[in-house]
Amino acid sequence: MSVRTVARKDLADAGRSKALWAVTLAVVLFTAGITGLAGVSTDQPVGEVFGLAFQVVVFALPVVALFLAKGALTGERESGSLRVLLSLPPSRGDILVGKLIGRTALMLVATLVGGVATGLVVVALLGGGLELLVPFMTFLGLMGMAFVAVGLGISAVSPTDGRATASAVTVYIVLVAMWDLIEAGIGAGAVELGLLEAGSRPAWLQLLGLLPPNQAAGAAYEAATAGGRALAADPFASVWLPTLVLLAWLVVPVAGGYLRFRKADIG
Amino acid sequence: MTNLAIETRGLTKRFGDVTAIDGLDLAVEAGEIFGFLGPNGAGKSTTINVLLDFVSPTTGTASMLGLDVQADRKELHRRIGVVPENYGLYERLSGRRHVELAIEFKGATDDPGALLDRVGLSPEEANRPAGEYSTGMGQRLSLAMALVGSPDLLILDEPTGGLDPNGARELRAIIEAENERGATVFFSSHVLEQVEAVADRVGIMDGGQLTAVDTIERLRRDSAGGARVTLSVDHEPERALGDLPNVRDIEVTDGTVRATCLEPEAKLAFIDRVQAVTTATDVRVEESSLEEMFASYTTEAQADEQAEPAATAGVEA
């Protein structure tokens, strides 16, 4: 009851802000625009076009999701409206979950609009390939939700909005911009220490590469579109392992954030 | 069941090295209007933050309406109404929507229009987004939210900030009406006149502790403030007036003799003594102000007392 009211309030409040429209526009531009651009600028088949677009979009969407979520609690903390909310019956847990639902809904609405726009662009430019739109939007949607959860976790542990912004930027750099480099560095370090043979890529290193939501979403999309390998024997070629990683991202950051937020002094 | 609306026992809150509340034992009786006074940094806000479960106490316990402020907070928060200090409103939501939210959260059945009208917000104002509100309007809206669900206990943290004199008067009327209905009212303020006008009892907080709890009249009487008695004399007394019980700071300047008298009888004794050595032509008595009374219960005054034991605490402020 409290959770639902918090979520509805958050949707109403955030929905009246220009942020939602900016987010939707950004998502539409990134999904439809980039797919369209890939479609007209290459002569590749539709499957390749989608794959290319996906690789680009996974860099852009996390920015949108993190921006949407990182101020969900710190903003209210700084304005003092959190004090009003906490004076009323909802608990900190109710507020956190309500915010998660509200912001996730905003992100999904934006993603859905982006998906429809992408579909139109693809049909108009390439005259087919709509069946690829389902995995395309599913895994982009899951990844968006995962980054909303990360952003909210950051918001829950940050005392100020400035700190939340700094953390969100750091998380983006580590998980999205530099993860390949980090993975390569760890691999090279393992070789150096004699833990690993040069050129080999054991399961733990592959799992490490799969950890960020954007990487997991990419792997899941690739596996799903490569054809019927949802239950592949090799987990790294499967849909289920990266999907599991994505689902974990929906839960872990928020749970971690709650542990801190539960005890935080709201002065 | 206890008949205390608010009770803390040995409540202590430390932020790092700073002790904001130091073993506080506070008891507010059900049905009273309690004024919570103290200078900035005295621990008032932290106490209210603990009561509202915004911060966790380091040690000690706190309960309201017989319910633990942490363990029973959900039930408790359905039964209290709060105007928190430094509260914020949702800029994009209307005033009316704010009240509707509070009604929904509390599972109450109030009519939002009636509550908004009661605090003096017109229907047009209520439909405007709260981001356009003045401080005073925000304060009124915040009060309307606090009144949702006819709470058993109202906690108002500095509720007069931003209100004009008219608004402050209306607030007083609402506080009295709520108390009449049966609600306990606990409000903090640094505006003494506001507190004096409505509070049955006041507590004065200083250095994280309660330094006094009583009615304003009793506190005023017990405070070292006393009354300043000034006598005009036709000639200065030739000999010292000597010590009198409860008379302090005797001062002789050209044509006048002054002293601070702590008890009514002391005033008469002082006048008699002066009359014995010279002739008084006029008398003027100034009762100590609320501010002086207040100061006598807080740190500055204590420091004065230590520096100059004979001086009457706070009177020379």
Coordinates of C-alpha atoms in Angstrom, one line a residue:
Chain A
M1 CA 0.0 0.0 0.0
S2 CA 2.7 2.4 1.0
V3 CA 5.0 1.1 -1.7
R4 CA 2.3 1.6 -4.3
T5 CA 1.6 5.2 -3.2
V6 CA 5.3 6.0 -3.2
A7 CA 5.7 4.6 -6.7
R8 CA 2.7 6.5 -8.0
K9 CA 3.8 9.7 -6.3
D10 CA 7.3 9.2 -7.8
L11 CA 5.8 8.6 -11.3
A12 CA 3.5 11.6 -11.0
D13 CA 6.3 13.9 -9.7
A14 CA 9.1 12.7 -12.0
G15 CA 6.6 12.3 -14.9
R16 CA 5.9 16.0 -14.7
S17 CA 9.5 16.8 -14.9
K18 CA 11.2 17.4 -18.2
A19 CA 13.5 14.5 -17.3
L20 CA 11.1 11.9 -18.6
W21 CA 10.8 13.5 -21.9
A22 CA 14.5 14.0 -22.2
V23 CA 15.0 10.4 -21.3
T24 CA 12.5 9.2 -23.8
L25 CA 13.9 11.3 -26.5
A26 CA 17.4 10.1 -25.7
V27 CA 16.3 6.5 -25.8
V28 CA 14.5 6.9 -29.1
L29 CA 17.4 8.7 -30.6
F30 CA 19.8 6.0 -29.4
T31 CA 17.8 3.0 -30.4
A32 CA 15.9 4.0 -33.5
G33 CA 18.4 6.6 -34.7
I34 CA 21.4 4.4 -34.4
T35 CA 19.7 1.4 -35.9
G36 CA 18.6 3.6 -38.8
L37 CA 22.0 5.0 -39.2
A38 CA 23.6 1.5 -39.2
G39 CA 20.9 0.5 -41.7
V40 CA 21.6 3.2 -44.2
S41 CA 25.3 3.4 -43.8
T42 CA 26.1 -0.2 -44.4
D43 CA 24.9 -2.8 -46.9
Q44 CA 24.8 -5.5 -44.3
P45 CA 21.8 -7.8 -43.7
V46 CA 19.2 -6.8 -41.1
G47 CA 20.7 -9.1 -38.4
E48 CA 24.0 -7.5 -38.6
V49 CA 22.4 -4.0 -38.5
F50 CA 20.6 -4.9 -35.2
G51 CA 23.8 -6.4 -33.8
L52 CA 25.8 -3.3 -34.6
A53 CA 23.1 -1.0 -33.2
F54 CA 22.9 -3.1 -30.0
Q55 CA 26.7 -2.7 -29.5
V56 CA 26.3 1.1 -29.7
V57 CA 23.2 1.4 -27.7
V58 CA 24.6 -0.5 -24.7
F59 CA 27.1 2.3 -24.3
A60 CA 24.4 5.0 -24.3
L61 CA 21.5 3.6 -22.4
P62 CA 23.3 3.1 -19.1
V63 CA 24.0 6.9 -19.0
V64 CA 20.3 7.5 -19.3
A65 CA 19.3 4.9 -16.7
L66 CA 22.0 6.1 -14.1
F67 CA 21.0 9.7 -14.6
L68 CA 17.3 8.8 -14.1
A69 CA 17.9 6.9 -10.9
K70 CA 20.9 8.4 -9.1
G71 CA 19.0 11.3 -7.6
A72 CA 15.9 9.4 -6.6
L73 CA 16.7 9.5 -2.9
T74 CA 19.5 12.1 -2.7
G75 CA 17.3 14.7 -4.4
E76 CA 14.5 14.2 -1.8
R77 CA 17.1 14.1 0.9
E78 CA 18.5 17.5 -0.2
S79 CA 15.1 19.1 -0.7
G80 CA 13.8 17.9 2.6
S81 CA 10.8 16.1 1.1
L82 CA 12.3 12.8 2.4
R83 CA 11.7 14.2 5.9
V84 CA 8.0 14.7 5.0
L85 CA 7.8 11.2 3.6
L86 CA 9.5 9.6 6.6
S87 CA 7.2 11.6 9.0
L88 CA 4.3 9.6 7.4
P89 CA 3.9 5.8 7.8
P90 CA 6.0 4.6 4.8
S91 CA 9.3 2.9 6.0
R92 CA 12.6 3.4 4.3
G93 CA 12.2 0.1 2.7
D94 CA 8.8 1.1 1.3
I95 CA 10.3 4.3 -0.1
L96 CA 13.3 2.5 -1.7
V97 CA 11.1 -0.2 -3.3
G98 CA 8.5 2.4 -4.4
K99 CA 11.3 4.5 -6.0
L100 CA 12.6 1.4 -7.8
I101 CA 9.2 0.7 -9.2
G102 CA 8.6 4.3 -10.2
R103 CA 12.0 4.9 -11.9
T104 CA 12.0 1.4 -13.5
A105 CA 8.6 2.1 -15.0
L106 CA 9.8 5.4 -16.4
M107 CA 12.8 3.7 -18.0
L108 CA 10.6 0.9 -19.4
V109 CA 8.2 3.4 -20.9
A110 CA 11.1 5.2 -22.5
T111 CA 12.5 1.9 -23.8
L112 CA 9.2 0.8 -25.1
V113 CA 8.7 4.0 -27.1
G114 CA 12.3 3.6 -28.3
G115 CA 11.5 0.0 -29.3
V116 CA 8.4 1.0 -31.4
A117 CA 10.4 3.8 -33.1
T118 CA 13.2 1.3 -33.8
G119 CA 10.7 -1.1 -35.3
L120 CA 9.3 1.5 -37.6
V121 CA 12.7 2.6 -38.7
V122 CA 13.8 -1.0 -39.4
V123 CA 10.7 -1.8 -41.4
A124 CA 10.9 1.4 -43.3
L125 CA 14.6 1.1 -44.2
L126 CA 15.2 -2.6 -44.4
G127 CA 11.7 -3.9 -45.0
G128 CA 11.9 -6.7 -42.4
G129 CA 13.7 -8.1 -39.4
L130 CA 10.9 -7.3 -36.9
E131 CA 11.4 -10.7 -35.2
L132 CA 14.8 -9.4 -34.1
L133 CA 13.1 -6.5 -32.4
V134 CA 11.8 -8.8 -29.5
P135 CA 15.3 -9.9 -28.2
F136 CA 16.6 -6.4 -29.0
M137 CA 14.1 -4.7 -26.8
T138 CA 14.0 -7.4 -24.1
F139 CA 17.7 -7.3 -23.3
L140 CA 17.9 -3.5 -23.7
G141 CA 14.9 -3.3 -21.3
L142 CA 16.6 -5.7 -18.8
M143 CA 19.8 -3.8 -19.0
G144 CA 18.1 -0.5 -18.5
M145 CA 16.4 -1.9 -15.4
A146 CA 19.7 -3.2 -14.1
F147 CA 21.3 0.3 -14.4
V148 CA 18.2 1.9 -12.8
A149 CA 18.8 -0.5 -9.9
V150 CA 22.5 0.4 -9.8
G151 CA 21.6 4.1 -9.8
L152 CA 19.1 3.7 -7.0
G153 CA 21.6 1.7 -5.0
I154 CA 24.0 4.6 -5.4
S155 CA 21.3 7.0 -4.4
A156 CA 20.6 5.0 -1.3
V157 CA 24.2 5.0 0.0
S158 CA 25.1 8.6 -1.0
P159 CA 24.6 11.4 1.6
T160 CA 24.4 14.1 -1.1
D161 CA 23.4 14.4 -4.7
G162 CA 26.9 15.5 -5.7
R163 CA 28.3 12.3 -4.2
A164 CA 25.7 10.2 -6.0
T165 CA 26.6 11.9 -9.3
A166 CA 30.3 11.2 -8.8
S167 CA 29.6 7.6 -7.9
A168 CA 27.3 7.2 -11.0
V169 CA 30.1 8.5 -13.3
T170 CA 32.6 6.2 -11.6
V171 CA 30.4 3.2 -12.0
Y172 CA 29.8 4.1 -15.7
I173 CA 33.5 4.3 -16.4
V174 CA 34.3 1.1 -14.6
L175 CA 31.4 -1.1 -15.8
V176 CA 30.8 0.3 -19.3
A177 CA 33.7 2.4 -20.6
M178 CA 36.7 0.4 -19.2
W179 CA 35.5 -3.1 -18.4
D180 CA 37.2 -4.7 -21.4
L181 CA 40.4 -3.1 -20.4
I182 CA 40.0 -4.1 -16.8
E183 CA 39.3 -7.7 -17.8
A184 CA 42.3 -7.7 -20.1
G185 CA 44.4 -6.3 -17.3
I186 CA 43.3 -9.0 -14.8
G187 CA 43.9 -11.6 -17.5
A188 CA 47.4 -10.3 -18.1
G189 CA 48.1 -10.1 -14.4
A190 CA 47.0 -13.7 -14.0
V191 CA 49.4 -14.8 -16.8
E192 CA 52.2 -12.8 -15.2
L193 CA 51.6 -14.6 -11.9
G194 CA 51.6 -17.9 -13.6
L195 CA 48.0 -18.6 -12.8
L196 CA 47.0 -18.6 -16.4
E197 CA 48.5 -19.8 -19.7
A198 CA 48.9 -17.0 -22.2
G199 CA 46.0 -17.0 -24.7
S200 CA 43.7 -19.2 -22.7
R201 CA 40.4 -17.9 -21.4
P202 CA 39.1 -20.0 -18.5
A203 CA 35.6 -19.9 -17.2
W204 CA 36.2 -17.4 -14.4
L205 CA 37.7 -14.9 -16.8
Q206 CA 34.8 -15.3 -19.1
L207 CA 32.4 -14.8 -16.2
L208 CA 34.3 -11.7 -15.2
G209 CA 33.8 -10.4 -18.8
L210 CA 30.1 -11.1 -18.5
L211 CA 29.6 -9.3 -15.2
P212 CA 28.6 -5.7 -16.2
P213 CA 24.9 -5.5 -17.2
N214 CA 25.8 -4.1 -20.6
Q215 CA 28.2 -7.0 -21.3
A216 CA 25.6 -9.5 -20.1
A217 CA 22.9 -7.9 -22.2
G218 CA 25.1 -8.0 -25.3
A219 CA 26.0 -11.7 -24.7
A220 CA 22.3 -12.6 -24.1
Y221 CA 21.2 -10.8 -27.3
E222 CA 24.0 -12.5 -29.3
A223 CA 23.1 -15.9 -28.0
A224 CA 19.3 -15.4 -28.5
T225 CA 19.7 -14.2 -32.1
A226 CA 22.3 -16.9 -33.0
G227 CA 19.4 -19.3 -33.0
G228 CA 17.8 -21.6 -30.4
R229 CA 20.6 -21.9 -27.9
A230 CA 18.7 -20.8 -24.9
L231 CA 19.8 -24.0 -23.1
A232 CA 23.2 -24.4 -24.7
A233 CA 25.6 -26.7 -23.0
D234 CA 28.3 -24.0 -22.9
P235 CA 26.9 -21.5 -20.5
F236 CA 28.9 -18.7 -22.1
A237 CA 27.0 -19.3 -25.4
S238 CA 23.7 -19.5 -23.6
V239 CA 20.9 -17.0 -23.0
W240 CA 20.3 -18.1 -19.4
L241 CA 23.7 -17.3 -17.8
P242 CA 23.8 -13.6 -19.0
T243 CA 20.1 -13.3 -18.2
L244 CA 20.8 -14.6 -14.7
V245 CA 23.6 -12.0 -14.3
L246 CA 21.1 -9.3 -15.4
L247 CA 18.5 -10.5 -12.9
A248 CA 21.1 -10.4 -10.2
W249 CA 21.8 -6.8 -11.0
L250 CA 18.2 -6.0 -10.4
V251 CA 18.4 -7.2 -6.8
V252 CA 21.9 -6.8 -5.5
P253 CA 22.6 -3.1 -5.7
V254 CA 19.2 -2.2 -4.2
A255 CA 19.6 -4.7 -1.4
G256 CA 23.0 -3.3 -0.7
G257 CA 21.7 0.2 -0.8
Y258 CA 18.9 -0.7 1.6
L259 CA 21.4 -2.0 4.2
R260 CA 23.0 1.4 4.3
F261 CA 19.9 3.6 3.8
R262 CA 18.1 1.7 6.6
K263 CA 20.6 3.0 9.2
A264 CA 21.4 6.4 7.6
D265 CA 20.9 9.5 9.7
I266 CA 18.5 11.8 7.8
G267 CA 19.6 15.0 9.5
Chain B
M1 CA -0.3 1.6 29.0
T2 CA 1.5 4.7 29.9
N3 CA -0.2 8.1 30.0
L4 CA 2.9 9.7 28.6
A5 CA 2.7 11.0 25.0
I6 CA 6.5 11.2 24.7
E7 CA 9.1 9.5 26.9
T8 CA 12.8 9.2 26.5
R9 CA 15.1 7.4 29.0
G10 CA 18.8 8.0 29.1
L11 CA 18.7 9.0 25.5
T12 CA 22.1 9.8 24.1
K13 CA 23.2 10.6 20.5
R14 CA 26.8 11.1 19.5
F15 CA 28.0 12.1 16.0
G16 CA 31.6 11.1 16.1
D17 CA 33.1 13.1 19.0
V18 CA 30.2 15.4 19.3
T19 CA 27.5 14.6 21.9
A20 CA 24.3 16.1 20.6
I21 CA 22.0 14.6 23.3
D22 CA 23.4 13.6 26.6
G23 CA 21.3 11.1 28.7
L24 CA 18.0 12.9 28.1
D25 CA 15.0 11.9 30.2
L26 CA 12.0 13.7 28.7
A27 CA 8.4 13.1 29.7
V28 CA 5.5 14.8 28.0
E29 CA 2.1 14.0 29.4
A30 CA -0.8 13.0 27.2
G31 CA -3.1 16.0 26.6
E32 CA -0.7 18.8 27.3
I33 CA 0.8 21.4 25.1
F34 CA 4.5 21.2 25.6
G35 CA 6.9 23.9 24.3
F36 CA 10.4 22.7 23.6
L37 CA 12.9 25.5 23.8
G38 CA 16.6 25.9 23.4
P39 CA 19.2 27.7 21.5
N40 CA 20.6 26.4 18.2
G41 CA 22.9 23.4 18.8
A42 CA 21.2 22.6 22.1
G43 CA 20.1 19.2 20.9
K44 CA 16.5 20.1 20.2
S45 CA 16.5 19.1 16.5
T46 CA 18.4 15.9 17.2
T47 CA 15.9 14.9 19.9
I48 CA 13.0 15.4 17.5
N49 CA 15.0 13.5 14.8
V50 CA 15.4 10.6 17.1
L51 CA 11.7 10.7 18.0
L52 CA 10.8 10.6 14.3
D53 CA 13.3 7.8 13.6
F54 CA 15.3 10.0 11.3
V55 CA 18.4 9.2 13.3
S56 CA 19.1 6.2 15.6
P57 CA 20.0 6.9 19.2
T58 CA 23.5 5.8 20.4
T59 CA 22.0 4.6 23.6
G60 CA 18.8 4.9 25.5
T61 CA 15.2 4.5 24.5
A62 CA 12.5 6.7 23.1
S63 CA 8.7 6.0 22.8
M64 CA 5.7 8.0 21.9
L65 CA 2.1 7.1 22.7
G66 CA 3.6 4.0 24.4
L67 CA 5.1 2.8 21.1
D68 CA 8.8 2.4 20.5
V69 CA 9.9 5.0 17.9
Q70 CA 11.9 2.5 15.9
A71 CA 10.2 -0.9 16.4
D72 CA 6.6 0.4 16.1
R73 CA 7.2 3.3 13.8
K74 CA 4.6 2.4 11.2
E75 CA 1.7 2.2 13.6
L76 CA 3.1 5.2 15.5
H77 CA 3.4 7.4 12.4
R78 CA -0.2 6.7 11.5
R79 CA -1.2 8.3 14.8
I80 CA 1.0 11.3 14.9
G81 CA 1.1 14.5 12.7
V82 CA 4.4 16.2 12.0
V83 CA 5.6 19.4 10.7
P84 CA 9.3 18.6 10.4
E85 CA 12.1 21.2 10.4
N86 CA 13.7 21.9 7.0
Y87 CA 11.0 20.0 5.3
G88 CA 10.7 20.1 1.5
L89 CA 7.7 19.9 -0.8
Y90 CA 7.3 18.3 -4.2
E91 CA 7.7 21.2 -6.4
R92 CA 5.7 19.8 -9.3
L93 CA 2.8 18.4 -7.2
S94 CA -0.1 20.6 -6.1
G95 CA -0.8 21.5 -2.5
R96 CA -4.0 19.4 -2.7
R97 CA -2.0 16.4 -4.0
H98 CA 0.3 16.7 -1.0
V99 CA -2.6 16.4 1.4
E100 CA -4.1 13.5 -0.6
L101 CA -0.8 11.7 -0.4
A102 CA -0.8 12.1 3.4
I103 CA -4.4 10.9 3.6
E104 CA -3.5 7.8 1.5
F105 CA -0.4 7.0 3.5
K106 CA -2.2 7.2 6.8
G107 CA -5.3 5.4 5.5
A108 CA -7.4 8.3 6.7
T109 CA -10.7 9.6 5.4
D110 CA -10.2 13.3 5.7
D111 CA -11.5 15.8 3.1
P112 CA -8.4 17.4 1.6
G113 CA -10.4 20.6 0.7
A114 CA -11.5 21.0 4.3
L115 CA -8.0 20.6 5.7
L116 CA -6.6 23.1 3.2
D117 CA -9.3 25.6 4.0
R118 CA -8.6 25.2 7.8
V119 CA -5.0 26.2 7.4
G120 CA -6.0 29.1 5.2
L121 CA -5.1 27.9 1.7
S122 CA -7.7 28.9 -0.9
P123 CA -8.8 26.3 -3.5
E124 CA -6.9 28.2 -6.2
E125 CA -3.8 28.1 -4.1
A126 CA -4.3 24.5 -3.3
N127 CA -4.3 23.6 -7.0
R128 CA -1.0 25.4 -7.7
P129 CA 2.2 23.4 -7.7
A130 CA 4.0 23.6 -4.4
G131 CA 7.1 24.9 -6.1
E132 CA 5.3 28.2 -6.5
Y133 CA 4.5 28.6 -2.8
S134 CA 5.9 31.2 -0.5
T135 CA 7.5 30.0 2.7
G136 CA 4.4 30.9 4.7
M137 CA 2.2 29.0 2.2
G138 CA 4.5 26.0 2.4
Q139 CA 4.3 26.1 6.2
R140 CA 0.5 26.1 6.0
L141 CA 0.5 23.2 3.6
S142 CA 2.8 21.3 5.9
L143 CA 0.5 21.9 8.8
A144 CA -2.5 20.6 6.7
M145 CA -0.6 17.4 6.1
A146 CA 0.2 17.1 9.8
L147 CA -3.5 17.4 10.7
V148 CA -4.5 14.5 8.5
G149 CA -6.1 11.6 10.4
S150 CA -6.8 13.7 13.6
P151 CA -3.5 12.6 15.2
D152 CA -3.2 11.8 18.9
L153 CA 0.1 13.7 19.0
L154 CA 1.2 16.7 16.9
I155 CA 4.9 17.3 16.6
L156 CA 5.7 20.8 15.2
D157 CA 9.3 21.6 14.8
E158 CA 9.8 25.4 14.5
P159 CA 6.3 25.8 13.0
T160 CA 6.2 29.6 13.1
G161 CA 9.2 30.1 10.7
G162 CA 7.9 31.9 7.7
L163 CA 4.6 32.8 9.1
D164 CA 3.5 36.4 9.4
P165 CA 1.9 37.6 12.7
N166 CA -1.5 36.8 11.4
G167 CA -0.4 33.3 10.3
A168 CA 1.2 32.8 13.7
R169 CA -2.1 33.7 15.4
E170 CA -4.0 31.3 13.2
L171 CA -1.5 28.5 14.0
R172 CA -2.0 29.2 17.7
A173 CA -5.8 28.8 17.3
I174 CA -5.3 25.5 15.4
I175 CA -2.9 24.2 18.1
E176 CA -5.5 25.1 20.8
A177 CA -8.3 23.5 18.9
E178 CA -6.3 20.3 18.3
N179 CA -5.5 20.2 22.0
E180 CA -9.2 20.8 22.8
R181 CA -10.0 17.8 20.6
G182 CA -7.6 15.7 22.8
A183 CA -4.3 15.8 20.9
T184 CA -1.0 16.3 22.7
V185 CA 1.0 19.0 21.1
F186 CA 4.8 19.1 21.2
F187 CA 6.4 22.0 19.5
S188 CA 9.8 23.4 19.4
S189 CA 10.6 27.0 18.9
H190 CA 13.1 29.7 19.7
V191 CA 10.4 32.3 19.6
L192 CA 9.6 32.5 23.3
E193 CA 6.4 34.6 23.0
Q194 CA 4.9 31.9 20.8
V195 CA 5.6 29.3 23.4
E196 CA 4.5 31.4 26.3
A197 CA 1.2 32.0 24.6
V198 CA 0.1 28.4 24.2
A199 CA 2.3 26.0 26.1
D200 CA 1.1 24.4 29.4
R201 CA 4.7 23.5 30.2
V202 CA 8.0 24.1 28.6
G203 CA 11.3 22.2 28.6
I204 CA 14.5 24.0 28.0
M205 CA 17.3 22.2 26.3
D206 CA 20.9 23.1 26.6
G207 CA 24.1 21.2 25.9
G208 CA 22.2 18.1 25.1
Q209 CA 20.3 18.1 28.4
L210 CA 17.1 19.4 29.8
T211 CA 18.0 22.2 32.1
A212 CA 14.5 23.0 33.2
V213 CA 10.9 21.6 32.8
D214 CA 8.0 23.5 34.2
T215 CA 5.3 26.1 33.5
I216 CA 6.5 29.4 32.2
E217 CA 5.3 31.2 35.3
R218 CA 7.2 28.9 37.6
L219 CA 10.3 29.0 35.5
R220 CA 10.2 32.7 35.5
R221 CA 9.9 32.8 39.2
D222 CA 12.6 30.3 39.8
S223 CA 15.0 31.8 37.3
A224 CA 17.7 34.0 38.8
G225 CA 16.2 36.9 36.7
G226 CA 14.1 38.5 39.3
A227 CA 13.1 42.1 39.1
R228 CA 15.1 45.2 38.6
V229 CA 14.1 47.8 41.1
T230 CA 15.2 51.4 40.5
L231 CA 14.6 54.1 43.2
S232 CA 15.0 57.8 42.6
V233 CA 16.4 59.4 45.8
D234 CA 16.7 63.0 46.8
H235 CA 20.3 62.4 48.0
E236 CA 22.7 59.5 47.7
P237 CA 22.9 57.3 50.8
E238 CA 26.0 58.1 52.9
R239 CA 26.6 54.6 54.1
A240 CA 26.5 51.2 52.4
L241 CA 23.1 49.5 52.3
G242 CA 24.6 46.2 53.4
D243 CA 23.5 42.7 52.4
L244 CA 19.9 41.7 52.1
P245 CA 18.5 38.2 51.4
N246 CA 17.6 37.8 47.7
V247 CA 18.8 41.2 46.7
R248 CA 21.8 41.5 44.4
D249 CA 23.8 43.9 42.3
I250 CA 23.1 47.0 44.4
E251 CA 24.2 50.0 42.4
V252 CA 24.3 53.6 43.5
T253 CA 24.6 56.3 40.8
D254 CA 23.7 59.9 40.9
G255 CA 20.2 60.2 42.1
T256 CA 19.3 56.6 41.8
V257 CA 19.7 53.3 43.7
R258 CA 19.2 50.1 41.8
A259 CA 19.1 46.4 42.7
T260 CA 17.9 43.1 41.4
C261 CA 15.3 41.5 43.7
L262 CA 14.7 37.7 43.3
E263 CA 11.6 37.5 45.5
P264 CA 8.6 39.9 45.9
E265 CA 9.4 40.3 49.6
A266 CA 13.0 41.2 48.7
K267 CA 11.6 44.2 46.7
L268 CA 9.9 45.5 49.8
A269 CA 12.9 44.9 52.0
F270 CA 15.1 46.7 49.6
I271 CA 12.8 49.7 49.5
D272 CA 12.6 49.8 53.3
R273 CA 16.4 49.7 53.5
V274 CA 16.8 52.5 51.1
Q275 CA 14.1 54.6 52.9
A276 CA 16.1 54.0 56.1
V277 CA 19.1 55.9 54.8
T278 CA 17.7 58.4 52.4
T279 CA 14.3 59.5 50.9
A280 CA 13.0 57.8 47.8
T281 CA 11.1 60.0 45.4
D282 CA 10.1 57.5 42.8
V283 CA 10.2 53.8 42.2
R284 CA 10.3 51.7 39.0
V285 CA 10.2 47.9 38.7
E286 CA 11.1 46.0 35.6
E287 CA 10.3 42.3 35.7
S288 CA 12.8 40.1 33.9
S289 CA 11.9 39.4 30.3
L290 CA 11.3 36.0 28.9
E291 CA 14.6 36.3 27.1
E292 CA 16.4 36.9 30.3
M293 CA 14.6 34.0 32.0
F294 CA 15.5 31.8 29.0
A295 CA 19.1 32.9 29.1
S296 CA 19.4 32.0 32.7
Y297 CA 18.8 28.4 31.8
T298 CA 21.3 28.2 29.0
T299 CA 25.0 28.1 28.7
E300 CA 25.9 31.7 28.3
A301 CA 24.4 32.5 31.6
Q302 CA 26.1 29.7 33.3
A303 CA 29.4 30.9 32.0
D304 CA 28.6 34.4 33.4
E305 CA 27.8 32.9 36.7
Q306 CA 31.1 31.1 36.9
A307 CA 33.0 34.2 36.0
E308 CA 31.3 36.4 38.4
P309 CA 29.4 34.5 41.1
A310 CA 27.7 37.6 42.6
A311 CA 26.3 38.7 39.3
T312 CA 22.7 37.9 38.5
A313 CA 22.8 35.5 35.7
G314 CA 21.7 36.7 32.4
V315 CA 20.1 40.0 33.5
E316 CA 22.8 42.1 32.0
A317 CA 22.5 40.5 28.6

